[in-house]
Coordinates of C-alpha atoms in Angstrom, one line a residue:
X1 CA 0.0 0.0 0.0
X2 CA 2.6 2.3 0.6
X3 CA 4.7 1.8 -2.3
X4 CA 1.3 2.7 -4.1
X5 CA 1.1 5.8 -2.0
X6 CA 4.7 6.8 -3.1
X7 CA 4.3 6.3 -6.5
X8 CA 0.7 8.4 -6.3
X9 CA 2.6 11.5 -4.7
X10 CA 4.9 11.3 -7.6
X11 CA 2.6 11.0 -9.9
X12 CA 1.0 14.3 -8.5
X13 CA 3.6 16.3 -8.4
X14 CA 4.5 15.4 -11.7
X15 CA 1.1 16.6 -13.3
X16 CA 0.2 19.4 -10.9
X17 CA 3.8 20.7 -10.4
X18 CA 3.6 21.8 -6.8
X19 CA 0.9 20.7 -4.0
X20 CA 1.0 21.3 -0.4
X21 CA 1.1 18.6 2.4
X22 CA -3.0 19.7 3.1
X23 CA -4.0 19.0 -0.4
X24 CA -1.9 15.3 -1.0
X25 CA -3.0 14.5 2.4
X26 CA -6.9 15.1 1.2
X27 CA -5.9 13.1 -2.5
X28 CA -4.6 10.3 -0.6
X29 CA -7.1 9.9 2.7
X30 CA -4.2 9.7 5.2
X31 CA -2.5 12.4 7.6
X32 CA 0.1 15.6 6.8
X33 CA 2.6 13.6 9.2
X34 CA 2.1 10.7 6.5
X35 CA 3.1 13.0 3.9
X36 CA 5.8 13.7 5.7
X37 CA 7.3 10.5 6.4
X38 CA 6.4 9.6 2.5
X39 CA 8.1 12.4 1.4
X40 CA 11.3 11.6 3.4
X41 CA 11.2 7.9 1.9
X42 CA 10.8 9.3 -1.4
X43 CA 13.9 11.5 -1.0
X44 CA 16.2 8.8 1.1
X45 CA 15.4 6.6 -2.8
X46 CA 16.7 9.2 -4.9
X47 CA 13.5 11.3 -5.6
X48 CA 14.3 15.0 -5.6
X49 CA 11.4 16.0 -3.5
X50 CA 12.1 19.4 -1.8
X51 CA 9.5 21.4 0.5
X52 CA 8.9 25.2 -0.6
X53 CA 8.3 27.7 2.3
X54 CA 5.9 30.5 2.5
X55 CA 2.4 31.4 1.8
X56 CA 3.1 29.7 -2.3
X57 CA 5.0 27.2 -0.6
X58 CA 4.4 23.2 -0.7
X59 CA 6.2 19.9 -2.1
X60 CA 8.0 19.9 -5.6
X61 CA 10.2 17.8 -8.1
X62 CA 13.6 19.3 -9.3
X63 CA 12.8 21.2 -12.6
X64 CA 13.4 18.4 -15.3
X65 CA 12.3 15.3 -13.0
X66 CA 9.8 12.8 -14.5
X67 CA 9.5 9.2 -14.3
X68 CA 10.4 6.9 -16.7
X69 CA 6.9 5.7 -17.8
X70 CA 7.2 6.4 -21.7
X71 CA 5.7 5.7 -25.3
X72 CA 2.0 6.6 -24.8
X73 CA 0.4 8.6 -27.6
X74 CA -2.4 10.5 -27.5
X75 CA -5.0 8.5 -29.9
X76 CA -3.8 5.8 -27.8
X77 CA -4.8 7.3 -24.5
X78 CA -8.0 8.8 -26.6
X79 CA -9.2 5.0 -27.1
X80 CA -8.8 4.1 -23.9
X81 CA -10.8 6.6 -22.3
X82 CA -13.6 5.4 -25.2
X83 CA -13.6 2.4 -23.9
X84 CA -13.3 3.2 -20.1
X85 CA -17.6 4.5 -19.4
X86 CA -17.4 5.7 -15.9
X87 CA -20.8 4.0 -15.4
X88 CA -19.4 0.3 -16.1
X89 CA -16.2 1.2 -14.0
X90 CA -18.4 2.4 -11.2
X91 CA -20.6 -0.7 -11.1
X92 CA -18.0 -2.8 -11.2
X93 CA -16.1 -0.8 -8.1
X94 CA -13.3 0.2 -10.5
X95 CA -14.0 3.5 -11.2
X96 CA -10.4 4.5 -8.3
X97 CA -8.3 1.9 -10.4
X98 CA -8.8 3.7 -13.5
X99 CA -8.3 6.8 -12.4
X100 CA -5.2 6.1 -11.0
X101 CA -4.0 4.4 -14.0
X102 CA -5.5 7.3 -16.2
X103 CA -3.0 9.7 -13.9
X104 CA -0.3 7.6 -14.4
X105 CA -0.7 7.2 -18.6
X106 CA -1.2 11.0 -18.2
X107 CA 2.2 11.6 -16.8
X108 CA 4.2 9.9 -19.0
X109 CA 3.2 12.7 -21.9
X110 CA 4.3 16.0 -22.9
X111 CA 2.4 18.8 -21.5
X112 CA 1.1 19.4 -25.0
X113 CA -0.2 16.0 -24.9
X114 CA -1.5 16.2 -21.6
X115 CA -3.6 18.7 -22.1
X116 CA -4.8 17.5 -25.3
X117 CA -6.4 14.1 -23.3
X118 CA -7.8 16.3 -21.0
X119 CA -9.5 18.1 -23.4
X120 CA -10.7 14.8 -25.0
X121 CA -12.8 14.0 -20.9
X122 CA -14.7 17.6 -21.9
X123 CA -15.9 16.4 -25.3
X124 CA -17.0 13.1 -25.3
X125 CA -18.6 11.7 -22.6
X126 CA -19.3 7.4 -22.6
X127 CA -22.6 6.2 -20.5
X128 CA -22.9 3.0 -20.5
X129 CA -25.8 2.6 -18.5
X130 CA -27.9 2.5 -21.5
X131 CA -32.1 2.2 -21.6
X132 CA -32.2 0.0 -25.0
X133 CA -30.1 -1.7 -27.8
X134 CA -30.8 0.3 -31.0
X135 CA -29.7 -0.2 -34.8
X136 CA -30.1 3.3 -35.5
X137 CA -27.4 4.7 -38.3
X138 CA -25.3 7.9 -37.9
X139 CA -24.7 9.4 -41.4
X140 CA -23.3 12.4 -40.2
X141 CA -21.6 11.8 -37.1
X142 CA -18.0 12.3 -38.4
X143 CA -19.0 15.9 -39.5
X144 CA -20.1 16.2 -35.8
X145 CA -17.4 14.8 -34.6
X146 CA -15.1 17.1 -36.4
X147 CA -17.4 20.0 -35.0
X148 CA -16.8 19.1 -31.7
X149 CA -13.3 18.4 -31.5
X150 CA -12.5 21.7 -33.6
X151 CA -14.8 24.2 -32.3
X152 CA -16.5 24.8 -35.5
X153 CA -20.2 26.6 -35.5
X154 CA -22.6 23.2 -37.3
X155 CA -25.2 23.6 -39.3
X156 CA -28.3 21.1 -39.1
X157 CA -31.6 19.9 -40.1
X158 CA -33.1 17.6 -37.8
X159 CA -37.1 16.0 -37.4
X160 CA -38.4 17.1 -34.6
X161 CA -41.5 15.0 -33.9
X162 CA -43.0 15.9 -37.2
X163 CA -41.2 19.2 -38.2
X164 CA -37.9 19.8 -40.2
X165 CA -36.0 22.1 -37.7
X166 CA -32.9 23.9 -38.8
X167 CA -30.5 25.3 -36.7
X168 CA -27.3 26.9 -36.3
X169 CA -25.6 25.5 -33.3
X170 CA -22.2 25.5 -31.3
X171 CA -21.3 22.0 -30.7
X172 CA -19.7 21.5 -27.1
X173 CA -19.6 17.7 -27.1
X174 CA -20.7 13.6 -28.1
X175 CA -22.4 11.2 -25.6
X176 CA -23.0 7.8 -26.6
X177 CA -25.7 6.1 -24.3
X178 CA -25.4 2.5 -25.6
X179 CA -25.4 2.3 -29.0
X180 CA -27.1 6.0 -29.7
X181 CA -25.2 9.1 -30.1
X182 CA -26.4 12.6 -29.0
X183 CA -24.9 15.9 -29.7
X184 CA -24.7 18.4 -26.9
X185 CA -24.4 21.6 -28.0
X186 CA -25.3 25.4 -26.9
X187 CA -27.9 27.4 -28.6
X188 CA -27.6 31.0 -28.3
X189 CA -27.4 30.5 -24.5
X190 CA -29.7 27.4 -23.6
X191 CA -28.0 24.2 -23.7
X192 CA -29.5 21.6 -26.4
X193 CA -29.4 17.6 -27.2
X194 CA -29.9 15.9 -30.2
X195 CA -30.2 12.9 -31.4
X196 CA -27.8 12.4 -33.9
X197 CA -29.6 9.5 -36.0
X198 CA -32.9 12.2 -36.8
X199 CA -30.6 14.8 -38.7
X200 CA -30.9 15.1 -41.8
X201 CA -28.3 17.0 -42.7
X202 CA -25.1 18.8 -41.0
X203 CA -21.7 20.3 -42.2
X204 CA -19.1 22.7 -40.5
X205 CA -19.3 26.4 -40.9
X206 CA -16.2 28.6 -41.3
X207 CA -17.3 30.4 -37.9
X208 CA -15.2 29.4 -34.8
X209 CA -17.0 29.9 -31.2
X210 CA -15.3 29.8 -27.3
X211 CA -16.2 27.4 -25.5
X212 CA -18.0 28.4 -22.2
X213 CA -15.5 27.8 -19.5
X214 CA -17.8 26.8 -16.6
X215 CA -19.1 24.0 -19.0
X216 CA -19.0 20.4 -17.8
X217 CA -19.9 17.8 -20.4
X218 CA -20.1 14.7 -18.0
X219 CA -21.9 17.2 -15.5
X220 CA -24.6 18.4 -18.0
X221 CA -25.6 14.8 -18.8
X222 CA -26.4 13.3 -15.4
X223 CA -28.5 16.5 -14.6
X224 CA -30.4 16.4 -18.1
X225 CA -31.3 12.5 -17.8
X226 CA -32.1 13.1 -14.2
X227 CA -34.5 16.2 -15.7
X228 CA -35.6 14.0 -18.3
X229 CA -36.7 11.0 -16.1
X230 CA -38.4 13.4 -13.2
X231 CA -40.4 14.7 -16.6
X232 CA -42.2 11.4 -17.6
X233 CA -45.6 10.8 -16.2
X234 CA -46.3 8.4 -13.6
X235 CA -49.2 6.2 -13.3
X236 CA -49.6 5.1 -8.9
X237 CA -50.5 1.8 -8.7
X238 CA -51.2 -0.7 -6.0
X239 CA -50.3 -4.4 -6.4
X240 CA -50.3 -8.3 -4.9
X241 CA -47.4 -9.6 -6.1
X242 CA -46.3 -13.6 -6.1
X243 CA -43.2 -13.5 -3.5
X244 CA -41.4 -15.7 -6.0
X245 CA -42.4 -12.9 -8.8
X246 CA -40.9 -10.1 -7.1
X247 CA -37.6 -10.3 -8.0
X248 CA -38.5 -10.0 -11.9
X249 CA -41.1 -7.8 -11.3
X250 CA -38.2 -4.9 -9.6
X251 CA -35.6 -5.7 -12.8
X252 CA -38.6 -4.3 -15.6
X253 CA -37.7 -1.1 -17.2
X254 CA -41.0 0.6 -16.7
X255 CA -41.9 0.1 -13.1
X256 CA -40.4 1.6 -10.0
X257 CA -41.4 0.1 -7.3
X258 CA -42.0 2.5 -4.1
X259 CA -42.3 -0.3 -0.7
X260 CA -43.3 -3.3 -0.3
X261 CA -45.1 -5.4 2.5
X262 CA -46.1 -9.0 3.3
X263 CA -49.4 -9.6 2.8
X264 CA -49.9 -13.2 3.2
X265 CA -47.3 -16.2 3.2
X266 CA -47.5 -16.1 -0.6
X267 CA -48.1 -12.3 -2.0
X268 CA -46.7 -9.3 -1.3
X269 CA -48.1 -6.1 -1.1
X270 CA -46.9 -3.6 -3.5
X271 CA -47.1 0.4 -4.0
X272 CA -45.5 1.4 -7.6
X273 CA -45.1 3.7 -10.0
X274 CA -45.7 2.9 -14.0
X275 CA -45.6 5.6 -16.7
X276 CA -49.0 5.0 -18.0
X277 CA -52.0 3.7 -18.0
X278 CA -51.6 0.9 -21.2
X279 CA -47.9 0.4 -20.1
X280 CA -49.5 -0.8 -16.7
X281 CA -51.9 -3.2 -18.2
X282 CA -49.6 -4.3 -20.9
X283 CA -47.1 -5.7 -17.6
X284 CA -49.6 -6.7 -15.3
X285 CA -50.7 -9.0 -17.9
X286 CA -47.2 -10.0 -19.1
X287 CA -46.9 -11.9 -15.7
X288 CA -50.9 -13.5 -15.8
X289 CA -51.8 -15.4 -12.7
X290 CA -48.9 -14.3 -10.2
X291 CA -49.9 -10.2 -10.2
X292 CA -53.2 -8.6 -9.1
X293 CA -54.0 -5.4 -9.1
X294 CA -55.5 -3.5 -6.1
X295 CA -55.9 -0.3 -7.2
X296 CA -56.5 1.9 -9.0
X297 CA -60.1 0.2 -10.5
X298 CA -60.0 2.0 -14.1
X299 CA -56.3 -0.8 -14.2
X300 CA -58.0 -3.1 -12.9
X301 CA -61.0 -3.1 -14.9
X302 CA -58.6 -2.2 -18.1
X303 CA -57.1 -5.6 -17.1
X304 CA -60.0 -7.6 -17.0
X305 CA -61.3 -6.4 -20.1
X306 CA -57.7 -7.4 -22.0
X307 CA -58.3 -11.1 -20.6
X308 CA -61.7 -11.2 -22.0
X309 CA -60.5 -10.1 -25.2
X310 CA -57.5 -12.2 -25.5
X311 CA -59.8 -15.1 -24.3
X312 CA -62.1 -14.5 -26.9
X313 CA -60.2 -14.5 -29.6
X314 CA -59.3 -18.0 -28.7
X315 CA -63.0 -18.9 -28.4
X316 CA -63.7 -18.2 -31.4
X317 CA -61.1 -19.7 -33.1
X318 CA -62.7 -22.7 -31.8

């Protein structure tokens, strides 16, 4: 663990140049007396670590120091954070491990470089916890891309519902969710997603624009898909649900379930939250005999009425 720590500090000084005992002691969850003592081993091995006193004072590498971790290149580091979602990494409890070996890759570069991958975290952005699997085609997400990574002003023509919308827009980044892309880009000064698959036409401008500053791509997206599922409606539901059923029931896309209760040795009693009306029925029904519905009575009745049909038309095939 310590050895870790060591190589961390060096790491950090590398990339941030000069950091006080306070601030490595807050990256690295341990005491200033720890930094201390790691900075003393670091120094007794040949690292030349040396404190700076005063108010801009703090821990620093000679002038010239770097390690020797060499030969990454920045397409290279670009495909791995591609292929790095944060999502994934933080469902699987690796999100820490890449990071640290995203801050090590990063050291190894040229400042240039460095603050070209950088750069690269503001304009794409990877989420991985996707809703659906799509086979939607992108016909003009190179131009996009291009857009985004040069700062060019885009032109486009996208359906909206059933309207051809054209606008002029600045592009300020790509987020795949799955397999769809969206564009996320500012319009004179709201912020805007599309959908890249309904345009129907885009191509670079010869107009430049700056970037806003306070911008976080990463940022934007968690609060717009946390705005866009607090916007769909909700349908309040009361269930019994099979005990054994349960467990399927809570992994469906379109139900959230709010508490449950025994009810008897075999159901549970269930308070949840569908989007609508028809998607209710269509899911009570999906699991027949082992869901009933309590309330509301327009669902219920709604799901009786589907049975009879659905019964009937096998009546009458007989």
């Amino acid at each position: 663990m310590r050895a870790d720590r060591l190589l961390t500090i060096l790491l950090l000084l590398q990339n941030h140049g000069r950091m006080t005992s306070k601030q490595l002691a807050a990256r690295l969850e341990v005491s200033e007396r720890t930094v201390h003592r790691d900075m003393e081993a670091l120094s007794a091995s040949g690292v030349p670590v040396y404190a700076l006193r005063g108010a801009d004072g703090g821990w620093a590498l000679a002038e010239g120091y770097r390690s020797n971790l060499t030969g990454m290149k920045i397409d290279e580091l670009q495909s791995l954070l591609v292929a790095s979602p944060a999502a994934l990494l933080n469902d699987l409890g690796l999100h820490e491990n890449y990071e640290a070996a995203f801050l090590k890759l990063l050291s190894a570069l040229p400042k240039p470089i460095q603050q070209d991958a950088i750069h690269v975290r503001q304009l794409l952005h990877i989420d991985g916890a996707g809703w659906h699997e799509s086979t939607e085609t992108f016909p003009f997400l190179s131009v996009v891309q291009d857009a985004v990574w040069f700062s060019r002003k885009l032109f486009i023509r996208y359906m909206r519902e059933d309207v051809v919308v054209e606008r002029i827009v600045c592009p300020l980044g790509l987020v795949a969710k799955r397999s769809i892309w969206y564009l996320v880009a500012q319009v004179d000064e709201d912020m805007r997603t599309y959908r890249i698959s309904r345009l129907l036409d885009a191509h670079l401008l010869d107009d430049g624009f700056i970037r806003p500053s306070e911008f976080d791509l990463a940022s934007y997206w968690e609060q717009s898909t946390l705005d866009f599922k607090s916007s769909l409606p909700r349908y309040p539901a009361r269930l019994l649900v099979k005990k054994g059923t349960l467990p399927a029931v809570k992994q469906e896309r379109y139900i959230k379930i709010a508490s449950t209760q025994a009810a008897t040795d075999d159901w549970m009693e269930a308070e949840v939250e569908f989007h609508t009306l028809a998607s209710a029925c269509s899911l009570v029904l999906s699991f027949g005999p082992h869901i009933q519905v309590l309330e509301p009575q327009e669902l219920k009745h709604e799901v009786i009425a589907q049975a009879h049909a659905i019964l009937g038309q096998y009546e009458d095939q007989n």
